[in-house]
Each structure stands twice: as structure tokens, then as C-alpha cells.
Coordinates of C-alpha atoms in Angstrom, one line a residue:
Chain A
X1 CA 99.9 142.2 146.5
X2 CA 102.6 141.4 143.8
X3 CA 102.1 138.0 142.1
X4 CA 98.6 137.9 143.4
X5 CA 96.4 141.0 142.1
X6 CA 97.7 141.1 138.6
X7 CA 96.3 137.6 138.2
X8 CA 92.7 138.8 139.1
X9 CA 92.6 141.2 136.1
X10 CA 88.9 141.5 135.1
X11 CA 89.6 141.9 131.3
X12 CA 91.8 138.7 131.4
X13 CA 89.0 136.9 133.3
X14 CA 86.5 138.0 130.6
X15 CA 88.8 136.8 127.9
X16 CA 89.3 133.6 129.3
X17 CA 85.5 133.1 130.1
X18 CA 84.8 133.9 126.6
X19 CA 87.3 131.2 125.3
X20 CA 85.9 128.7 127.7
X21 CA 82.3 129.3 126.5
X22 CA 83.4 128.8 122.9
X23 CA 85.2 125.6 123.8
X24 CA 82.5 124.2 126.0
X25 CA 79.8 125.0 123.0
X26 CA 82.3 123.0 120.6
X27 CA 82.3 120.1 123.0
X28 CA 78.4 120.2 123.2
X29 CA 78.1 117.3 125.8
X30 CA 78.5 117.6 129.7
X31 CA 82.1 118.2 130.9
X32 CA 83.1 117.2 134.2
X33 CA 86.3 119.0 135.7
X34 CA 87.6 118.2 139.2
X35 CA 89.3 120.8 141.2
X36 CA 91.3 118.5 143.4
X37 CA 92.7 121.1 145.8
X38 CA 90.8 122.5 148.8
X39 CA 92.4 126.0 148.1
X40 CA 91.0 125.9 144.6
X41 CA 87.5 125.1 145.9
X42 CA 87.6 127.9 148.3
X43 CA 89.0 130.4 145.7
X44 CA 86.4 129.2 143.2
X45 CA 83.7 129.9 145.5
X46 CA 85.2 133.2 146.9
X47 CA 85.7 134.6 143.3
X48 CA 82.1 133.4 142.1
X49 CA 83.8 131.6 139.1
X50 CA 81.4 128.6 139.3
X51 CA 78.3 130.6 138.4
X52 CA 80.0 132.2 135.3
X53 CA 81.0 129.0 133.7
X54 CA 78.9 127.5 130.9
X55 CA 75.6 125.3 131.7
X56 CA 77.4 122.1 130.4
X57 CA 80.7 122.8 132.3
X58 CA 80.7 121.5 135.8
X59 CA 83.4 122.0 138.4
X60 CA 83.5 119.3 140.9
X61 CA 85.4 119.4 144.3
X62 CA 87.9 116.7 144.9
X63 CA 89.7 115.0 148.1
X64 CA 92.4 117.8 148.3
X65 CA 91.3 119.0 151.7
X66 CA 93.5 117.1 154.1
X67 CA 91.3 117.8 157.2
X68 CA 88.3 116.5 155.2
X69 CA 90.0 113.1 154.3
X70 CA 91.5 112.3 157.7
X71 CA 89.6 109.5 159.0
X72 CA 87.3 109.5 162.1
X73 CA 89.6 107.1 164.1
X74 CA 92.5 109.4 163.9
X75 CA 90.4 112.0 165.7
X76 CA 89.4 109.5 168.4
X77 CA 93.1 108.5 168.9
X78 CA 94.1 112.2 169.2
X79 CA 91.3 112.6 171.9
X80 CA 92.8 109.7 173.7
X81 CA 96.4 111.1 173.6
X82 CA 95.0 114.4 175.0
X83 CA 93.1 112.8 177.8
X84 CA 96.3 110.8 178.6
X85 CA 98.0 114.2 179.2
X86 CA 99.7 115.0 176.1
X87 CA 99.8 118.5 174.6
X88 CA 98.3 118.6 171.1
X89 CA 100.1 121.0 168.6
X90 CA 98.2 121.5 165.2
X91 CA 97.0 123.7 162.4
X92 CA 93.7 125.4 163.1
X93 CA 91.2 123.5 161.1
X94 CA 91.6 120.1 162.8
X95 CA 90.4 121.5 166.1
X96 CA 86.8 122.0 164.7
X97 CA 85.9 118.4 163.6
X98 CA 83.6 116.5 166.1
X99 CA 84.8 113.0 166.6
X100 CA 82.6 110.2 166.6
X101 CA 81.5 111.0 170.3
X102 CA 81.0 114.6 169.3
X103 CA 84.1 115.9 171.1
X104 CA 86.2 118.7 169.6
X105 CA 89.7 119.7 170.3
X106 CA 88.6 123.3 170.2
X107 CA 86.7 122.6 173.6
X108 CA 89.9 122.0 175.4
X109 CA 91.9 124.9 177.0
X110 CA 94.9 126.4 175.2
X111 CA 97.3 124.8 177.7
X112 CA 96.3 121.4 176.1
X113 CA 95.7 122.0 172.5
X114 CA 98.0 124.7 170.6
X115 CA 97.6 126.0 167.3
X116 CA 100.7 126.5 165.4
X117 CA 101.5 128.9 162.5
X118 CA 104.7 126.9 161.5
X119 CA 105.3 123.4 162.6
X120 CA 108.8 124.4 163.8
X121 CA 107.1 126.0 166.7
X122 CA 106.1 122.6 168.2
X123 CA 109.8 122.0 169.1
X124 CA 109.9 125.2 170.9
X125 CA 106.9 124.1 173.0
X126 CA 108.7 120.7 173.6
X127 CA 111.5 122.5 174.9
X128 CA 109.5 124.6 177.2
X129 CA 107.5 121.8 178.4
X130 CA 110.0 119.1 179.2
X131 CA 107.9 117.2 181.4
X132 CA 105.1 116.9 178.9
X133 CA 104.7 115.0 175.6
X134 CA 104.0 117.1 172.7
X135 CA 102.3 115.6 169.8
X136 CA 102.0 117.2 166.5
X137 CA 99.1 116.3 164.3
X138 CA 100.6 115.4 161.0
X139 CA 97.8 116.3 158.4
X140 CA 98.6 117.5 154.9
X141 CA 99.9 116.5 151.5
X142 CA 103.4 116.7 149.7
X143 CA 103.3 120.5 150.3
X144 CA 103.3 120.2 154.2
X145 CA 104.7 116.8 154.9
X146 CA 108.4 117.8 154.0
X147 CA 108.3 120.7 156.5
X148 CA 107.1 118.3 159.1
X149 CA 110.1 115.8 157.9
X150 CA 112.5 118.7 158.6
X151 CA 111.1 119.1 162.2
X152 CA 111.4 115.5 162.9
X153 CA 114.9 115.4 161.6
X154 CA 115.7 118.5 163.8
X155 CA 114.1 116.7 166.9
X156 CA 116.3 113.7 166.3
X157 CA 119.5 115.9 165.7
X158 CA 118.8 117.9 169.0
X159 CA 117.5 114.9 170.9
X160 CA 114.1 116.6 171.5
X161 CA 112.5 113.3 172.7
X162 CA 109.3 114.6 174.1
X163 CA 108.1 115.3 170.8
X164 CA 106.5 113.1 168.3
X165 CA 104.4 113.4 165.0
X166 CA 101.1 111.6 164.6
X167 CA 101.3 111.0 160.9
X168 CA 98.3 111.0 158.8
X169 CA 100.0 112.5 155.7
X170 CA 98.9 111.6 152.2
X171 CA 100.3 111.8 148.8
X172 CA 98.2 112.8 145.7
X173 CA 98.9 110.8 142.8
X174 CA 97.6 107.4 144.2
X175 CA 94.3 109.2 144.9
X176 CA 94.1 110.6 141.5
X177 CA 94.6 107.2 140.1
X178 CA 91.6 106.0 142.3
X179 CA 89.4 108.8 141.1
X180 CA 90.2 108.3 137.6
X181 CA 89.3 104.5 137.8
X182 CA 86.1 105.2 139.8
X183 CA 83.6 104.9 137.0
X184 CA 80.8 106.8 138.9
X185 CA 83.1 110.0 139.3
X186 CA 83.2 110.2 135.3
X187 CA 85.9 112.9 135.6
X188 CA 86.9 114.5 132.2
X189 CA 90.0 116.3 133.5
X190 CA 91.7 117.3 136.7
X191 CA 92.6 120.7 137.9
X192 CA 95.9 119.7 139.7
X193 CA 97.0 121.2 143.0
X194 CA 99.5 124.0 142.4
X195 CA 101.4 123.8 145.8
X196 CA 101.6 120.0 145.8
X197 CA 103.0 120.4 142.3
X198 CA 105.6 122.7 143.6
X199 CA 107.1 119.8 145.6
X200 CA 106.3 116.9 143.1
X201 CA 106.8 118.9 139.9
X202 CA 105.0 118.0 136.6
X203 CA 106.9 114.8 136.4
X204 CA 105.4 113.8 139.7
X205 CA 102.1 112.8 137.7
X206 CA 103.7 110.7 135.1
X207 CA 102.4 107.3 134.8
X208 CA 98.9 108.6 135.3
X209 CA 96.6 108.0 132.6
X210 CA 94.6 111.3 133.1
X211 CA 93.9 114.8 131.6
X212 CA 95.5 117.3 133.9
X213 CA 96.3 121.1 134.1
X214 CA 98.6 122.2 137.0
X215 CA 97.0 125.4 138.1
X216 CA 97.7 128.3 140.5
X217 CA 95.0 129.9 142.7
X218 CA 94.1 133.3 141.3
X219 CA 91.1 133.6 139.1
X220 CA 93.0 133.9 135.8
X221 CA 95.1 130.9 136.9
X222 CA 92.2 128.7 137.4
X223 CA 90.5 129.8 134.3
X224 CA 93.6 129.1 132.3
X225 CA 93.7 125.7 133.6
X226 CA 90.1 124.9 132.7
X227 CA 90.8 126.4 129.1
X228 CA 93.8 123.9 128.9
X229 CA 91.7 121.0 129.8
X230 CA 88.9 121.9 127.4
X231 CA 91.4 122.3 124.8
X232 CA 92.7 118.8 125.3
X233 CA 89.1 117.5 125.1
X234 CA 88.4 119.2 121.8
X235 CA 91.8 117.9 120.6
X236 CA 91.3 114.4 121.8
X237 CA 94.6 114.5 123.9
X238 CA 95.3 113.3 127.4
X239 CA 98.5 114.8 129.0
X240 CA 99.5 117.0 132.0
X241 CA 100.2 120.4 131.4
X242 CA 101.8 123.1 133.8
X243 CA 99.9 126.2 133.7
X244 CA 101.5 127.5 137.0
X245 CA 105.0 127.9 135.7
X246 CA 106.0 130.8 137.9
X247 CA 105.9 128.3 140.8
X248 CA 106.0 124.9 139.5
X249 CA 109.1 123.4 137.9
X250 CA 109.3 120.4 135.7
X251 CA 111.1 118.4 138.5
X252 CA 109.6 120.1 141.5
X253 CA 111.7 120.9 144.6
X254 CA 114.2 118.2 145.0
X255 CA 115.2 119.5 148.4
X256 CA 112.0 119.0 149.9
X257 CA 111.4 115.6 148.4
X258 CA 114.7 114.5 149.8
X259 CA 113.9 115.4 153.3
X260 CA 110.4 113.9 153.0
X261 CA 111.8 110.3 151.9
X262 CA 114.5 110.5 154.4
X263 CA 112.1 110.7 157.2
X264 CA 108.8 108.9 155.7
X265 CA 108.1 105.9 153.6
X266 CA 105.1 105.2 151.5
X267 CA 102.2 103.3 153.4
X268 CA 98.7 102.3 152.6
X269 CA 96.3 104.8 154.0
X270 CA 92.6 105.3 154.7
X271 CA 90.9 108.4 153.2
X272 CA 87.7 109.5 154.6
X273 CA 85.0 108.7 152.2
X274 CA 87.3 106.8 149.6
X275 CA 88.5 104.0 151.9
X276 CA 92.1 102.3 151.8
X277 CA 94.2 103.6 148.8
X278 CA 97.3 101.6 148.6
X279 CA 100.6 103.7 148.8
X280 CA 98.7 106.9 149.3
X281 CA 100.0 107.6 153.0
X282 CA 103.3 108.5 154.6
X283 CA 104.5 106.4 157.7
X284 CA 107.5 107.6 159.7
X285 CA 110.5 105.2 159.0
X286 CA 111.9 102.9 161.7
X287 CA 115.0 105.1 162.3
X288 CA 112.6 107.9 163.5
X289 CA 110.3 105.6 165.4
X290 CA 111.1 107.5 168.7
X291 CA 109.4 110.6 167.1
X292 CA 106.5 108.6 165.7
X293 CA 103.4 108.9 167.9
X294 CA 101.9 105.7 166.8
X295 CA 105.2 103.7 167.9
X296 CA 105.7 105.7 171.0
X297 CA 102.3 105.2 172.4
X298 CA 101.6 102.1 170.9
X299 CA 98.4 103.2 169.0
X300 CA 96.3 100.9 166.9
X301 CA 93.7 102.4 164.8
X302 CA 90.5 100.5 163.5
X303 CA 88.2 102.1 161.0
X304 CA 85.3 104.0 162.4
X305 CA 81.9 104.8 160.7
X306 CA 81.0 107.9 159.1
X307 CA 78.2 110.0 160.8
X308 CA 74.7 108.9 159.7
X309 CA 73.4 110.5 156.6
X310 CA 76.6 112.3 155.8
X311 CA 77.6 112.2 152.1
X312 CA 81.1 113.9 152.4
X313 CA 82.5 110.6 150.9
X314 CA 80.6 111.0 147.7
X315 CA 81.2 114.8 147.6
X316 CA 85.2 114.2 147.9
X317 CA 85.0 111.7 144.9
X318 CA 82.7 114.0 142.8
X319 CA 79.7 111.7 142.8
X320 CA 77.6 114.4 144.2
X321 CA 77.7 118.1 145.1
X322 CA 77.0 119.4 148.6
X323 CA 73.4 120.6 148.1
X324 CA 72.5 117.1 147.1
X325 CA 73.1 116.0 150.7
X326 CA 69.9 116.0 152.6
X327 CA 71.8 117.2 155.8
X328 CA 73.3 120.2 153.9
X329 CA 72.2 123.6 155.2
X330 CA 69.9 121.9 157.5
X331 CA 71.3 119.9 160.2
X332 CA 74.7 120.6 158.9
X333 CA 76.1 124.0 158.8
X334 CA 79.7 125.6 159.4
X335 CA 78.4 126.5 163.1
X336 CA 77.2 123.1 163.7
X337 CA 79.0 120.7 161.2
X338 CA 78.3 117.0 160.9
X339 CA 81.0 115.9 158.4
X340 CA 84.5 117.2 157.9
X341 CA 83.8 118.9 154.4
X342 CA 81.7 121.4 156.3
X343 CA 84.3 122.0 158.9
X344 CA 87.5 123.0 157.0
X345 CA 87.3 126.4 155.4
X346 CA 88.7 124.4 152.3
X347 CA 85.9 121.8 152.5
X348 CA 83.4 121.6 149.6
X349 CA 80.4 121.8 151.8
X350 CA 81.7 124.8 153.7
X351 CA 82.7 126.6 150.5
X352 CA 79.2 126.0 148.9
X353 CA 77.5 127.0 152.2
X354 CA 79.4 130.3 152.3
X355 CA 79.6 131.3 148.6
X356 CA 77.4 129.2 146.2
X357 CA 73.9 128.9 147.7
X358 CA 71.3 131.4 149.0
X359 CA 70.8 132.0 152.6
X360 CA 67.3 132.9 154.1
X361 CA 67.4 136.5 155.4
X362 CA 67.5 136.3 159.4
Chain B
X1 CA 96.0 123.9 153.8
X2 CA 98.3 123.9 151.0
X3 CA 98.0 127.7 151.0
X4 CA 101.2 129.5 150.2
X5 CA 101.6 133.2 149.4
X6 CA 104.3 135.2 147.5
X7 CA 106.4 137.2 149.9
X8 CA 109.4 139.5 149.2
X9 CA 112.6 138.7 151.0
X10 CA 113.8 141.8 152.8
X11 CA 116.4 140.4 155.2
X12 CA 118.5 137.3 155.5
X13 CA 119.2 136.3 159.1
X14 CA 122.5 134.3 159.3
X15 CA 121.7 133.2 163.0
X16 CA 118.6 131.5 162.0
X17 CA 114.9 131.8 162.9
X18 CA 113.7 132.7 166.4
X19 CA 112.0 129.1 166.7
X20 CA 115.3 127.7 166.5
X21 CA 115.2 126.8 162.8
X22 CA 118.7 127.0 161.4
X23 CA 118.1 128.8 158.3
X24 CA 116.2 132.0 158.2
X25 CA 115.1 135.2 156.5
X26 CA 112.7 137.9 156.9
X27 CA 109.9 138.2 154.4
X28 CA 107.3 141.0 153.9
X29 CA 103.7 140.7 152.6
X30 CA 101.2 143.5 152.1
X31 CA 103.3 145.5 154.7
X32 CA 103.4 142.8 157.2
X33 CA 106.7 141.1 158.2
X34 CA 107.1 137.4 158.6
X35 CA 109.9 135.0 159.5
X36 CA 110.7 132.7 156.7
X37 CA 112.5 129.3 157.2
X38 CA 114.6 129.0 154.0
X39 CA 116.2 125.6 154.4
X40 CA 114.6 124.2 151.2
X41 CA 115.9 126.9 148.8
X42 CA 119.5 127.7 147.7
X43 CA 120.9 131.1 147.0
X44 CA 118.2 133.3 148.2
X45 CA 118.9 137.1 147.8
X46 CA 117.1 140.2 149.3
X47 CA 114.5 141.1 146.8
X48 CA 113.6 137.7 145.7
X49 CA 109.9 136.5 145.9
X50 CA 109.2 133.3 147.5
X51 CA 106.1 131.2 148.1
X52 CA 105.7 130.9 151.8
X53 CA 103.8 127.9 153.3
X54 CA 103.4 127.5 157.1
X55 CA 106.6 129.5 157.9
X56 CA 108.8 127.8 155.2
X57 CA 109.7 129.1 151.7
X58 CA 108.9 126.3 149.3
X59 CA 109.9 127.7 145.9
X60 CA 111.2 131.0 144.5
X61 CA 108.8 132.8 142.2
X62 CA 110.1 132.6 138.6
X63 CA 109.9 136.3 137.6
X64 CA 110.3 135.6 134.0
X65 CA 107.6 132.9 133.7
X66 CA 105.4 135.4 135.9
X67 CA 106.0 138.1 133.4
X68 CA 105.3 135.8 130.4
X69 CA 101.8 135.0 131.9
X70 CA 101.1 138.6 132.3
X71 CA 102.3 139.5 129.0
X72 CA 99.6 137.2 127.6
X73 CA 97.1 139.3 129.4
X74 CA 98.5 142.7 128.0
X75 CA 98.3 141.1 124.4
X76 CA 94.6 140.3 125.2
X77 CA 94.0 143.9 126.2
X78 CA 95.8 145.1 123.0
X79 CA 93.6 142.7 120.9
X80 CA 90.5 144.0 122.7
X81 CA 91.4 147.7 121.8
X82 CA 91.9 147.0 118.1

């Protein structure tokens, strides 16, 4: 496929790996790079890159898997809405996470829980089911939230009043700041999420005191980002560099940010495993309260505990890797997940299970 | 979840998308046709490549920048031959 295949060229991969080895050797000490985005985690696993890197260079997965960082109380509230008769519309991965009582959305019939390809389809469902309440699970970062904002704006314009959005949207820069401030994470540099950056631009990271490389998702894109970070370390520099210029502009996509902040306002948000991060969430503005599930159903969410023994929280902060968790591959597998990082195909535990560890032959 | 793939615009649909979205186009990726909501981008033309995320075009692929990156790989290959 154009703009994909040519970025997986094996000669270019070999060249970049050579440069990365030279730079790692020069640095000498252990280097910890966090790939923030879940799609990076998945593609690093799928391409086998993690194992080809020098011994002293560690790639750690970050909190950029939206399903993984959605807190358990959000799921419980969703189950409540479902049992109250609402039709839940969502992207696929959300349906596989067990709530604190072990219930999953995937266990409900298709008439009650509907997978969407595009959030715009939720309005079509709302029109087809005028006597039902249609709730869209708003889970995602800056890449996805403007799409939902456009859908909410359209619901208002077309007076589709049986549709609402249950927003658990989050934004990336405050989470990056929290990670940079976390002494136990000890991240030397961040591989920044390419498609969040399409929206916020390189400028969206201004003010963060971090070493960052905005990277695309093909093997050479990822390695170019890693090489850039290693060069910054050897040159004792700290800056944000755009290594994904075919998609990311300096100022991002202003039309997407405009609709995003027309409908949403910054709010504090609880991230699974990371706790409350000020200003890291997106709440629906008062003008759109009629399409806000929280307002419409008068929901109040209180923090619920994580599953016992699950170390997803530490994985998301780069404090440990999935095989360090005693549940990993034992009581927690993609078929029978305990924590959210094992559920989502972009979750670190799921990617490690599928690509990074050996499995016993059946 | 922030997955986006480059698709080629093959048709501009003035009447909008079938799910009712006002701005629409048809894109093609690996031989498969997909409906594309184009509300976030201006001046799209047939033949442009866009990044498609959950049914919406979120950015035009900058072909000059794409070529520049690939040119680096070509130079690497040249170096390797010498």
C-alpha cells in the first residue's frame, strides 16, 4: 500500500538499526525510551523491533492506549446505562474489558451494544430508534475527540435528542508532564504519538520539558524517531522534533481543534493506573449538556479499585514491563484478561503476549 | 485506537456521506472503497492521499515530505553500493 510499504524497507531498517547501535554504544549507560502510543506498541511488537535493539536500549510502553487508561468506574456506569435500557454504541475494544463485577459489554446482544466503524453512525442509529436512548462511549485522545465533537454538534443542529456522549476523552500533554515528573519512570525520551500530533501539531508539546520525537508507525518511522532521541541524548539536547512530516504540520489541524474546543472544555481526569491528572480530560460544555450522558442521566462516578494483583498501572507508567507482573501469561491472557492492558489489541500486555514472549506448544 | 491509514480519494460526493454527514468523498485503500468524511480538510481533490481515522479524513499526506523521507532511503542504498 502506498505510503506504508515503502516505509518498511529492509535496507533502510538495517541502516537505522546500525546507527542506533553506534549511538547506544556511545551513550554507554542504560537508555529508557517510552513509546507513548498504543499503535506504536502494537507495531513495534508486530515488526519484532524490540528484540533487534541494543542491550542497553529499552523501549517502554506508555499510557497511549485509551481503552487501557479508562477507569473501572466508567465501565460500571456504562453497565448501569445498559441495564437501564440505553443502546450503547462504541469502538470494538471497549466491549472486551471486564468491569469490577466481571461483566463485559460483549456478553450483551447486538441490539443493545453496537460496534461502530465511525462515530457518525451513532446518529443514524439514534434516528432509527427514536424511542431509545443512544449512548456513545467517548473514549480516545485528541485524534478521536474532534470526530465526536463534530457528531455532537450535528446532533444539536439536527435536534437528535436521544443521542448523548459519555465522555472519557483525554489529552496527551498533561499525561506526558506527569510521566516526566515521575521519578520512578526515569524516561530519557518520548516517542510521541503520530496521529495525536496530526491534530495538536509539534507546537502542541511546547512548554513540556521533555526530549521528544514525533514518529509515524511504520518500522523506519519508529526507528527514525528512536535515532533522533539518541542523537539528542549524545548531544545533550532536549527538544521536540517532528520525524513524521508527511502527516504532521507544525501547527497541527486547526479545523479539528476548533470543533474540539467548541464542544469540549478541559477538565481533570482519572487515568487508570496514573490517578487524577489535572487538565487531562475533556468534558462536554454546558451549551451541549443535552447531549452529555453524565448530565442527562445525572451520573456521578466514584473511583473503583483496580483488579487485585494487576500491575497495569505500573506498566502504563513505564515502571515495569508486562512479564514483571505475576499474573501475566498465567491467570491473565488475551482470552481471559484481568487488566485492561491485556484486553486492548493496543495494550502493552496484549502486545507482549502476542509478539514478545515465547508460548508453550499446546 | 489512534490508527489512521493513507487512502486515495477517488470520488468527491457533493451530496454527503450515506450516514448523513454533510461532507463526503470516497477513498480507496488496497482495492477496498471506503466512505470518507472530509469535513476537517479543505480543497481536497481526486488523487489526493488522506489519513483516514474512524471514517474521517484527518490530514492530507504531504507528498513532498513523503518523497523527502524516501529519498533519504535511496541515498542510503546508494551509499551501501559504493
